[in-house]
mmCIF file of C-alpha atoms in Angstrom:
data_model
loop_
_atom_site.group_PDB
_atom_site.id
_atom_site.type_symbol
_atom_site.label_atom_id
_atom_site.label_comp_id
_atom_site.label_asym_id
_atom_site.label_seq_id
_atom_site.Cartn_x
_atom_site.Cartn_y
_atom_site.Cartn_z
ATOM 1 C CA UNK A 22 109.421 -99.939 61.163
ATOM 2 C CA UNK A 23 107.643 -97.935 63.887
ATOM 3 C CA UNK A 24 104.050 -99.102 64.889
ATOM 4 C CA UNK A 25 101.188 -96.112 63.141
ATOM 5 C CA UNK A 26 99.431 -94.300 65.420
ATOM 6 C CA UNK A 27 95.974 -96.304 65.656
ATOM 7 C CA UNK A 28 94.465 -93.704 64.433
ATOM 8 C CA UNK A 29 96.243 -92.974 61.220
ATOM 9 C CA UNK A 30 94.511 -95.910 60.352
ATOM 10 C CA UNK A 31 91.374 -93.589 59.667
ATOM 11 C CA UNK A 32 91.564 -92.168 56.109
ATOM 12 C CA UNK A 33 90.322 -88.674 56.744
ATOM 13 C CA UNK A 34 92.687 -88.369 59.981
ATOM 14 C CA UNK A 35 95.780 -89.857 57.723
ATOM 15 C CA UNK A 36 94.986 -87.337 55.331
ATOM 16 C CA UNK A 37 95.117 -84.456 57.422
ATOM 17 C CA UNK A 38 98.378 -85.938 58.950
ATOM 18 C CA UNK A 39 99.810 -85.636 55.473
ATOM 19 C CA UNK A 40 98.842 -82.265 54.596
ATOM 20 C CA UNK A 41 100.134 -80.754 58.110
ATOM 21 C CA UNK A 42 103.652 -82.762 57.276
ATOM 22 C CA UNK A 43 103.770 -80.892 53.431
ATOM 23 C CA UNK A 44 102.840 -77.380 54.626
ATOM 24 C CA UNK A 45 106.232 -75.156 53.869
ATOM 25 C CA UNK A 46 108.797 -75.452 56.479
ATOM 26 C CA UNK A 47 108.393 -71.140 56.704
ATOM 27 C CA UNK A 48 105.911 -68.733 55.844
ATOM 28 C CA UNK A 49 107.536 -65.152 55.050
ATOM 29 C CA UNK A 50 104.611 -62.335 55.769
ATOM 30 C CA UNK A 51 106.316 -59.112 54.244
ATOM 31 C CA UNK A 52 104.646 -55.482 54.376
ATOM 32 C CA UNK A 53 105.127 -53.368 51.843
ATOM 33 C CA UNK A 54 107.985 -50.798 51.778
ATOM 34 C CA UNK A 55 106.953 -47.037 52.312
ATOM 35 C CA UNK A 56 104.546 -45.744 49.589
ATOM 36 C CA UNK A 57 103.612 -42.372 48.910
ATOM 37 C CA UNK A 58 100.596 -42.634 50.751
ATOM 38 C CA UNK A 59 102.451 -43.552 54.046
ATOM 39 C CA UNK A 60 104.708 -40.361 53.125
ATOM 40 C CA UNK A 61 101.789 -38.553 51.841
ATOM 41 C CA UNK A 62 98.199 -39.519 53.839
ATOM 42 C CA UNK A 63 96.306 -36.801 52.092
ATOM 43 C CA UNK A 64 96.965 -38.355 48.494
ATOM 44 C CA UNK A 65 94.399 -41.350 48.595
ATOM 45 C CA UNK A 66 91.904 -38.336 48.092
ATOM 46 C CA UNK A 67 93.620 -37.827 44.675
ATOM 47 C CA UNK A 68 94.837 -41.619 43.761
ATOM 48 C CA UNK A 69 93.472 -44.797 43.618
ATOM 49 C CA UNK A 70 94.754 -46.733 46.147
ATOM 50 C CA UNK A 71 95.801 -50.030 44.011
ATOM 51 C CA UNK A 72 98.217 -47.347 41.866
ATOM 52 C CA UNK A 73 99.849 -45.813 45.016
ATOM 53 C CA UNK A 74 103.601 -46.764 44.259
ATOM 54 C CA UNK A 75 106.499 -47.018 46.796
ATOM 55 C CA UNK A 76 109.116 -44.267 47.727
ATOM 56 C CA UNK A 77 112.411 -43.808 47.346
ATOM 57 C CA UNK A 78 112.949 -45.047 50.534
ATOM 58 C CA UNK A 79 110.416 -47.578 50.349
ATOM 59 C CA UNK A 80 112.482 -48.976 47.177
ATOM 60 C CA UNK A 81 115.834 -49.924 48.845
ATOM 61 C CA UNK A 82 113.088 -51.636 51.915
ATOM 62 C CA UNK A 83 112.413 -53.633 49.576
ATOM 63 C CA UNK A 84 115.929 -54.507 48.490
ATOM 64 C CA UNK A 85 116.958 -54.922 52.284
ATOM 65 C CA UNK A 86 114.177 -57.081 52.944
ATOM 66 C CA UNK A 87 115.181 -59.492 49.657
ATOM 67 C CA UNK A 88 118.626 -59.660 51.585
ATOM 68 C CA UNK A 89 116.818 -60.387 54.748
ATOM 69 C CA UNK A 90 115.008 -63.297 53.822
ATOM 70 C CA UNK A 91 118.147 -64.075 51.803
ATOM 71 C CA UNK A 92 119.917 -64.509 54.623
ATOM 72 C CA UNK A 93 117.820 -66.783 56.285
ATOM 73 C CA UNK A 94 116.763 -69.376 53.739
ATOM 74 C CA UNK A 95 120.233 -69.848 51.773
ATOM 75 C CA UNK A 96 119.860 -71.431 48.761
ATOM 76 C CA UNK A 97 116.496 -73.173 49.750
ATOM 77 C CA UNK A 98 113.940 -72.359 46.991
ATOM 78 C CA UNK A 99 111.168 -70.273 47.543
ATOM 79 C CA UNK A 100 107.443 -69.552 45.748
ATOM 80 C CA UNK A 101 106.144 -66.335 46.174
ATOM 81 C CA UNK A 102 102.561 -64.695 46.764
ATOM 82 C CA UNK A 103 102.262 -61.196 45.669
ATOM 83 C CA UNK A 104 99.062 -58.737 46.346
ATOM 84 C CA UNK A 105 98.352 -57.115 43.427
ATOM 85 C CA UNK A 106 98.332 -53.161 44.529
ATOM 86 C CA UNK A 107 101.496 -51.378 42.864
ATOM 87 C CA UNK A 108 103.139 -51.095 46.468
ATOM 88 C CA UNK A 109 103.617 -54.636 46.880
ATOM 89 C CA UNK A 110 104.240 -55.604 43.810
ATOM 90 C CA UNK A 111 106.983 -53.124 43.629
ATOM 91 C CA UNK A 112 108.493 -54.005 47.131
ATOM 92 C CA UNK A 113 108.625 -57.815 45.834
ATOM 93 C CA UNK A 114 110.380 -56.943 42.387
ATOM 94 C CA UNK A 115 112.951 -55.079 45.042
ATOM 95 C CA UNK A 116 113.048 -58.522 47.068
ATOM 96 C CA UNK A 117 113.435 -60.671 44.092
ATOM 97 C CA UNK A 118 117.067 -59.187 42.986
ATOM 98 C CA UNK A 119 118.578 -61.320 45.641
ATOM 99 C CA UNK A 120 116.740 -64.178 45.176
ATOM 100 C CA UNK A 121 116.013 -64.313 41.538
ATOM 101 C CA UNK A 122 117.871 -67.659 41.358
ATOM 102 C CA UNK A 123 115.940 -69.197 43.855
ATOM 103 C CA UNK A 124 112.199 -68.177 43.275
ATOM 104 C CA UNK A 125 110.668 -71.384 41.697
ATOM 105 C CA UNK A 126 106.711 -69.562 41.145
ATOM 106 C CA UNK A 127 105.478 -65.964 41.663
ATOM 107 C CA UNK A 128 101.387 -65.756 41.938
ATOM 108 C CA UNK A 129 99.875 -62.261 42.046
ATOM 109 C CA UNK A 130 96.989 -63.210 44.207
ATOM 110 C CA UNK A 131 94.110 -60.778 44.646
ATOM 111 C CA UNK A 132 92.569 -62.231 47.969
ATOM 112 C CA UNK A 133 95.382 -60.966 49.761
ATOM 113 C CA UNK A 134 95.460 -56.982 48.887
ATOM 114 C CA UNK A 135 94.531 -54.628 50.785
ATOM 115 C CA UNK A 136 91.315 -53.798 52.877
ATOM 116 C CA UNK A 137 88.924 -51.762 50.291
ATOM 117 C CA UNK A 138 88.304 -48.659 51.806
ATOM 118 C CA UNK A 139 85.236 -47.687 49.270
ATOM 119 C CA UNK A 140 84.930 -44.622 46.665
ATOM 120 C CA UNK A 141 85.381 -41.859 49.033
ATOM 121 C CA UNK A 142 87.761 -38.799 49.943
ATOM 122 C CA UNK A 143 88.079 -35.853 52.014
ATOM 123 C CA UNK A 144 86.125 -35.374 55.155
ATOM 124 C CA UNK A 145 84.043 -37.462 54.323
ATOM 125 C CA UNK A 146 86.327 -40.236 54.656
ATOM 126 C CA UNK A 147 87.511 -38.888 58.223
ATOM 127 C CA UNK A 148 84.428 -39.177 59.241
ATOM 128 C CA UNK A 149 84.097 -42.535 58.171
ATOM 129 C CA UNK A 150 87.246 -43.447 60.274
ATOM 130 C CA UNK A 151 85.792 -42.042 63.570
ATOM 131 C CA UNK A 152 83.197 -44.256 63.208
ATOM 132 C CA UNK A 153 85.258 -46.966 62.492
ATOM 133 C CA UNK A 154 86.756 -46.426 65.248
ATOM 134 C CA UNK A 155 83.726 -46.688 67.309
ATOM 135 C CA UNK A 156 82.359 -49.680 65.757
ATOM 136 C CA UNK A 157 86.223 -51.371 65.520
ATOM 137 C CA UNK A 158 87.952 -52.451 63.147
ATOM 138 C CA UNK A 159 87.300 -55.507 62.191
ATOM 139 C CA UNK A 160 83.188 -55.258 62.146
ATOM 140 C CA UNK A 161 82.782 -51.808 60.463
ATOM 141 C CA UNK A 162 82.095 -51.527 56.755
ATOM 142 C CA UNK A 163 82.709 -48.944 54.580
ATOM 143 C CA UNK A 164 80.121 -47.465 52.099
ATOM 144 C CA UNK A 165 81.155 -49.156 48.818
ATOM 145 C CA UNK A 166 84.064 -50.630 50.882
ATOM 146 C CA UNK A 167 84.951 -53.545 52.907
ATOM 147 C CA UNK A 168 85.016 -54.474 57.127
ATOM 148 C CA UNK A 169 87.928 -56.573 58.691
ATOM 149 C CA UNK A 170 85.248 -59.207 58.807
ATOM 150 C CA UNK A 171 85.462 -59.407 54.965
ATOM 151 C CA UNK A 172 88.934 -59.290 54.699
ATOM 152 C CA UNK A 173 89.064 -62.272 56.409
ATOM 153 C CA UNK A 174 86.691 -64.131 54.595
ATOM 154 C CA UNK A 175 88.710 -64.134 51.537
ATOM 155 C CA UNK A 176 92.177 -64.533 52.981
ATOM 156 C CA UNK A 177 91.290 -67.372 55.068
ATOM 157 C CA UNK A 178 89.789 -69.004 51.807
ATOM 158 C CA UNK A 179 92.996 -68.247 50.146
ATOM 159 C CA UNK A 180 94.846 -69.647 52.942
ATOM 160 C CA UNK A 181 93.037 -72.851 52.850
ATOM 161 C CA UNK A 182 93.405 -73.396 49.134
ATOM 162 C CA UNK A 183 96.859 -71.955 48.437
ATOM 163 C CA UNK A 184 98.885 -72.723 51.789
ATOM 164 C CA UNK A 185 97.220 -75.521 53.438
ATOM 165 C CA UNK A 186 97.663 -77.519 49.814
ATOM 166 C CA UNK A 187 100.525 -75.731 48.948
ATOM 167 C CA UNK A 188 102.605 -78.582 48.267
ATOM 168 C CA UNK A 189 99.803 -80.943 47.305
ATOM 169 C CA UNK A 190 100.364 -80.812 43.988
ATOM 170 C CA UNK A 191 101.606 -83.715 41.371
ATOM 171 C CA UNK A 192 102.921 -81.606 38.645
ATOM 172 C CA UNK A 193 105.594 -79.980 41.193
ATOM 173 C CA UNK A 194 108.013 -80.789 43.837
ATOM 174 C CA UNK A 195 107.169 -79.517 47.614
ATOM 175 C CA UNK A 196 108.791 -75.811 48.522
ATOM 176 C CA UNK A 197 109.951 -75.346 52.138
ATOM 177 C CA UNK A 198 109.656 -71.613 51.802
ATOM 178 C CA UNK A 199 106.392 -69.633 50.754
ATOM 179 C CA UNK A 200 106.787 -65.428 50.657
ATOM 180 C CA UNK A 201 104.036 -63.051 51.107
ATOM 181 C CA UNK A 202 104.058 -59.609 49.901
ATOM 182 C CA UNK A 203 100.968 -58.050 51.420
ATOM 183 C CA UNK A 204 99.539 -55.393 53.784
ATOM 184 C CA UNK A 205 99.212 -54.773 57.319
ATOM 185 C CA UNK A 206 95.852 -55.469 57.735
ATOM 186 C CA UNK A 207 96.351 -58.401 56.034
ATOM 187 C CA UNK A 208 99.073 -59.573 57.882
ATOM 188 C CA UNK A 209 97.595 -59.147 61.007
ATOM 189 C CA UNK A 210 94.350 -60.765 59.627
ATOM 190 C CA UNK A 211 96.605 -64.092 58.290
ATOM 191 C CA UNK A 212 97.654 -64.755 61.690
ATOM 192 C CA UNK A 213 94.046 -64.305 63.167
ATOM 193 C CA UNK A 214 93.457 -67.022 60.622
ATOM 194 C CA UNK A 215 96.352 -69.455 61.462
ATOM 195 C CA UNK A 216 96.357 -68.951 65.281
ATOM 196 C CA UNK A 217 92.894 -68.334 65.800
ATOM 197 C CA UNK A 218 92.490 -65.168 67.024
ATOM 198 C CA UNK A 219 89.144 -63.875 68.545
ATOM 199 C CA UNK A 220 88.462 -60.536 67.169
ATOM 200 C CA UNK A 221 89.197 -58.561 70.571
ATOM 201 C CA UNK A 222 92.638 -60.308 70.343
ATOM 202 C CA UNK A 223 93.357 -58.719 66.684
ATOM 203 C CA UNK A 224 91.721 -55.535 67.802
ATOM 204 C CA UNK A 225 94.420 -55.281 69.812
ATOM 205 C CA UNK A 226 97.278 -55.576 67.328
ATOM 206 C CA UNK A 227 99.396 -52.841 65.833
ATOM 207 C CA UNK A 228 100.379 -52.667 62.316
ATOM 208 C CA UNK A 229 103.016 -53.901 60.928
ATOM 209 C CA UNK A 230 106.053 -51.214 59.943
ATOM 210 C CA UNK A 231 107.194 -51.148 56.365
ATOM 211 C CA UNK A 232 108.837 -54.281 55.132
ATOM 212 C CA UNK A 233 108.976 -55.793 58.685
ATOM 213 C CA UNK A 234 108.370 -59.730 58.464
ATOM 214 C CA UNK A 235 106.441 -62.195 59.851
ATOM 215 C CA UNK A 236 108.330 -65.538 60.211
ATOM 216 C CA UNK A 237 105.758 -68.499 60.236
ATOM 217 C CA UNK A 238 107.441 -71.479 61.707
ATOM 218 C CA UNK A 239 106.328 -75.120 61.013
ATOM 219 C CA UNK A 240 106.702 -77.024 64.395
ATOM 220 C CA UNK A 241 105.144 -79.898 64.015
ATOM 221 C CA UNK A 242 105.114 -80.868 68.085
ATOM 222 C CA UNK A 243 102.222 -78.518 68.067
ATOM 223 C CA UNK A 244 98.936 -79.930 68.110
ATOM 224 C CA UNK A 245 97.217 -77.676 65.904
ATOM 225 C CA UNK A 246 95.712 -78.074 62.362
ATOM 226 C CA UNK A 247 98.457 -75.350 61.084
ATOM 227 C CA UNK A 248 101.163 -76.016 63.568
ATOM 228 C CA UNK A 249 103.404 -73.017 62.884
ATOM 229 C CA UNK A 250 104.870 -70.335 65.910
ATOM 230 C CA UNK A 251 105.890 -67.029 65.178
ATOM 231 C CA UNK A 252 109.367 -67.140 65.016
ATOM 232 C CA UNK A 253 111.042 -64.224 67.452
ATOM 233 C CA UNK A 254 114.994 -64.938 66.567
ATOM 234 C CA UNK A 255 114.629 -64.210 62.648
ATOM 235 C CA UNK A 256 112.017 -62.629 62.373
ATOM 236 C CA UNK A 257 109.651 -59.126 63.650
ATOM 237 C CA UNK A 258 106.985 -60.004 66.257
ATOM 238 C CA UNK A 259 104.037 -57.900 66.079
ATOM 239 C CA UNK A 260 103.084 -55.471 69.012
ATOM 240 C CA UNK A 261 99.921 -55.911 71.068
ATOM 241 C CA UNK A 262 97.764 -53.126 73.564
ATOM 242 C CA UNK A 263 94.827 -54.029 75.313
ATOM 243 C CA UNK A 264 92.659 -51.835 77.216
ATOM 244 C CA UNK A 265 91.285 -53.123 80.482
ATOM 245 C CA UNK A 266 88.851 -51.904 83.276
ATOM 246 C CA UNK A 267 90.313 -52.840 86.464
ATOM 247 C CA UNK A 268 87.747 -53.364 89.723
ATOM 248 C CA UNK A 269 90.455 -52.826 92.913
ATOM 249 C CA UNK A 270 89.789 -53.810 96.424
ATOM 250 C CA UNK A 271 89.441 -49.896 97.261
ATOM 251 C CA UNK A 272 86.006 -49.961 95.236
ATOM 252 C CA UNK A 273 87.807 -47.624 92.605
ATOM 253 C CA UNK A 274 87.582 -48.779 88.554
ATOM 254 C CA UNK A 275 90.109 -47.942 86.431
ATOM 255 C CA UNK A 276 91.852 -48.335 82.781
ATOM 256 C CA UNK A 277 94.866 -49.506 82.370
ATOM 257 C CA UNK A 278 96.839 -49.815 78.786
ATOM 258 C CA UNK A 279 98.588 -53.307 78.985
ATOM 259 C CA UNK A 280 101.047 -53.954 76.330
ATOM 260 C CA UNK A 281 102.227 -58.013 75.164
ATOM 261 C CA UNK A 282 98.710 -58.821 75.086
ATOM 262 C CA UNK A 283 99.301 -62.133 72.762
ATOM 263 C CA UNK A 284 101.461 -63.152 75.551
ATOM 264 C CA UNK A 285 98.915 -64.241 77.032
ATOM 265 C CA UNK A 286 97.823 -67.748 76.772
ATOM 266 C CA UNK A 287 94.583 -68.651 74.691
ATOM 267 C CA UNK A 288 92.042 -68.257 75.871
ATOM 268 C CA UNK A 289 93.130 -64.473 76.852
ATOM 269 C CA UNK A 290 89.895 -63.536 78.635
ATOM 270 C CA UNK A 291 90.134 -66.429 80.829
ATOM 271 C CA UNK A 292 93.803 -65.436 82.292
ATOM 272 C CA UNK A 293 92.818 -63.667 85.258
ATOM 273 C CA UNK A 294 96.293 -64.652 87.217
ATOM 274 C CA UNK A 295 98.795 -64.285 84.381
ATOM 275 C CA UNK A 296 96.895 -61.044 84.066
ATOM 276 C CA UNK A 297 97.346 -59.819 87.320
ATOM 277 C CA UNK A 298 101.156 -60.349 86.872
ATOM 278 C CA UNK A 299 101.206 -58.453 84.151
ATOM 279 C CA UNK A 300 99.619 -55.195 85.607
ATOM 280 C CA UNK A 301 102.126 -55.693 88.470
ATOM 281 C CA UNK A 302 104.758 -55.838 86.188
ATOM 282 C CA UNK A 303 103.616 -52.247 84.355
ATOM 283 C CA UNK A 304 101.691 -50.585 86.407
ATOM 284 C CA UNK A 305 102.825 -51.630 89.892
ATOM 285 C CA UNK A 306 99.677 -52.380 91.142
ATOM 286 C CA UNK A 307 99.729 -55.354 93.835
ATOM 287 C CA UNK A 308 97.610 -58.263 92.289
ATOM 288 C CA UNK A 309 96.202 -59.081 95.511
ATOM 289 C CA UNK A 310 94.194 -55.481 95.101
ATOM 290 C CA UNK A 311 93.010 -56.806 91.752
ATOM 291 C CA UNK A 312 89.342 -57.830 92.106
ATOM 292 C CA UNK A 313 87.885 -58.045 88.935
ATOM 293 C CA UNK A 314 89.267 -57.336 84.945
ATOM 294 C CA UNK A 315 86.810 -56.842 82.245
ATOM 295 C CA UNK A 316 89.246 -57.716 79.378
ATOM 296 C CA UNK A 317 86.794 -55.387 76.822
ATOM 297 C CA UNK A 318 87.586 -52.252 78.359
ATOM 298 C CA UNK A 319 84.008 -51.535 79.406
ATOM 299 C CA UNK A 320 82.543 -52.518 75.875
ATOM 300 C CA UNK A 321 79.918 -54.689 77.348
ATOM 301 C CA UNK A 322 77.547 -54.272 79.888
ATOM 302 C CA UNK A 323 77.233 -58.025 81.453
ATOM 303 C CA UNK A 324 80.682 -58.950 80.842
ATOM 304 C CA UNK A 325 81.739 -61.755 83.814
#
């Protein structure tokens, strides 16, 4: 037998060595299909948003998606995680018909639906989005409602309890495969949790499209807690802008829209030379005219 790794021989580091080996071989993060509130944005005034339901369109997504992930995982089984809003669980009942046979537990999990916008409507509401969109995204709160900043409290506490010990459990064999029927915002807030995103770096993430998935891949070469990689082959990668002021050698500051932010290597803000490349490589500017890059776009006043 191989010799342990010295330090294995510590309890609490043996331990977390064990739970990185059980964690599910893939982690499925599915978007709904197209509701009637993505076909219709002027009916959240008039329904609540857990009862918004999926199109017609949005119902053979789902379907497609089933085959999808079908596709991928064979006859591996799978458990499921399901947010409880109508949308998803309507786009996973569409995803099950392929995989009926193979779905070993379905959870509808609260912690994981959507961002709670608060008890308002019409213009009112719009004018709570400007100033969301002032404040950003992840730190502003609606009246009644939630920020980003909650959101991720309670899916990185689901995360913890549900994923990280997903397999930890005595009364049932592990699962390699774990699917997630969520939201966008959720989605994108997930893989803040698992890859440590700062909040500028989810700021600058799109949302998801409808029923496009996020392929978690366990990799267990990588030296992180949850050592999982977006998988680019199989799966959808998610889009990234940032919005940089640029100091040139001419004295002249300007803003430049760089797309493939996550790209970059963590930490981001510390990536002046990749960064350089990268306006070169969309904007054609000569990094050698590059002086300075304030990654927040002018946000901050003593940003170095």
């Amino acid at each position: 037998m191989a010799d342990q790794h010295p330090a294995l021989d510590d309890p609490a580091i043996a331990y977390a060595d064990a739970l990185r080996r059980l964690l599910p071989k893939r982690i499925f993060l599915v978007r709904h299909g197209e509701s009637e509130g993505n076909a219709d944005h002027t009916l959240y005034r008039t329904k609540a948003d857990n009862r918004i339901e999926l199109t017609e369109r949005g119902s053979k997504q789902a379907e497609e998606v089933g085959l999808r992930i079908k596709q991928i995982i064979g006859d591996e089984k799978a458990d499921i995680y399901v947010s409880p809003f109508q949308r998803t669980l309507q786009t996973a009942r569409g995803a099950r018909k392929c995989l009926e046979e193979q779905i070993r537990h379905a959870h509808v999990e609260p912690r994981i639906r959507e961002q709670e916008f608060g008890n308002l409507q019409g213009e009112e509401f719009d004018a709570y989005r400007q100033e969301q969109q002032k404040v950003g995204r992840f730190w502003y709160r609606f009246p009644t409602g939630e920020s980003g900043a909650d959101v991720y409290d309670r899916v990185s506490s689901w995360w913890e309890v549900h994923i990280a010990k997903h397999n930890v459990k005595s009364h049932r064999e592990p699962v390699d495969n774990v699917i997630v029927f969520t939201h966008g915002l959720t989605m994108r807030i997930l893989l803040m949790v698992v890859f440590n995103w700062s909040p500028n770096t989810f700021s600058t993430v799109w949302n998801a499209g409808n029923c496009d998935v996020y392929i978690l891949k366990k990799d267990m070469d990588l030296p992180a807690t949850y050592p999982y990689q977006l998988d680019a082959e199989e799966g959808d990668m998610p889009k990234s802008t940032a919005h940089w002021l640029v100091q040139l050698a001419d004295g002249e500051t300007k803003k430049f829209n760089v797309d493939n932010y996550l790209s970059l290597p963590q930490p981001r803000t510390k990536q002046f030379g990749p960064a350089k490349e990268m306006l070169q490589e969309q904007h054609g500017i000569d990094p050698a005219d590059v002086i300075h890059i304030d990654f927040f776009g002018g946000k901050f006043e003593k940003f170095a």
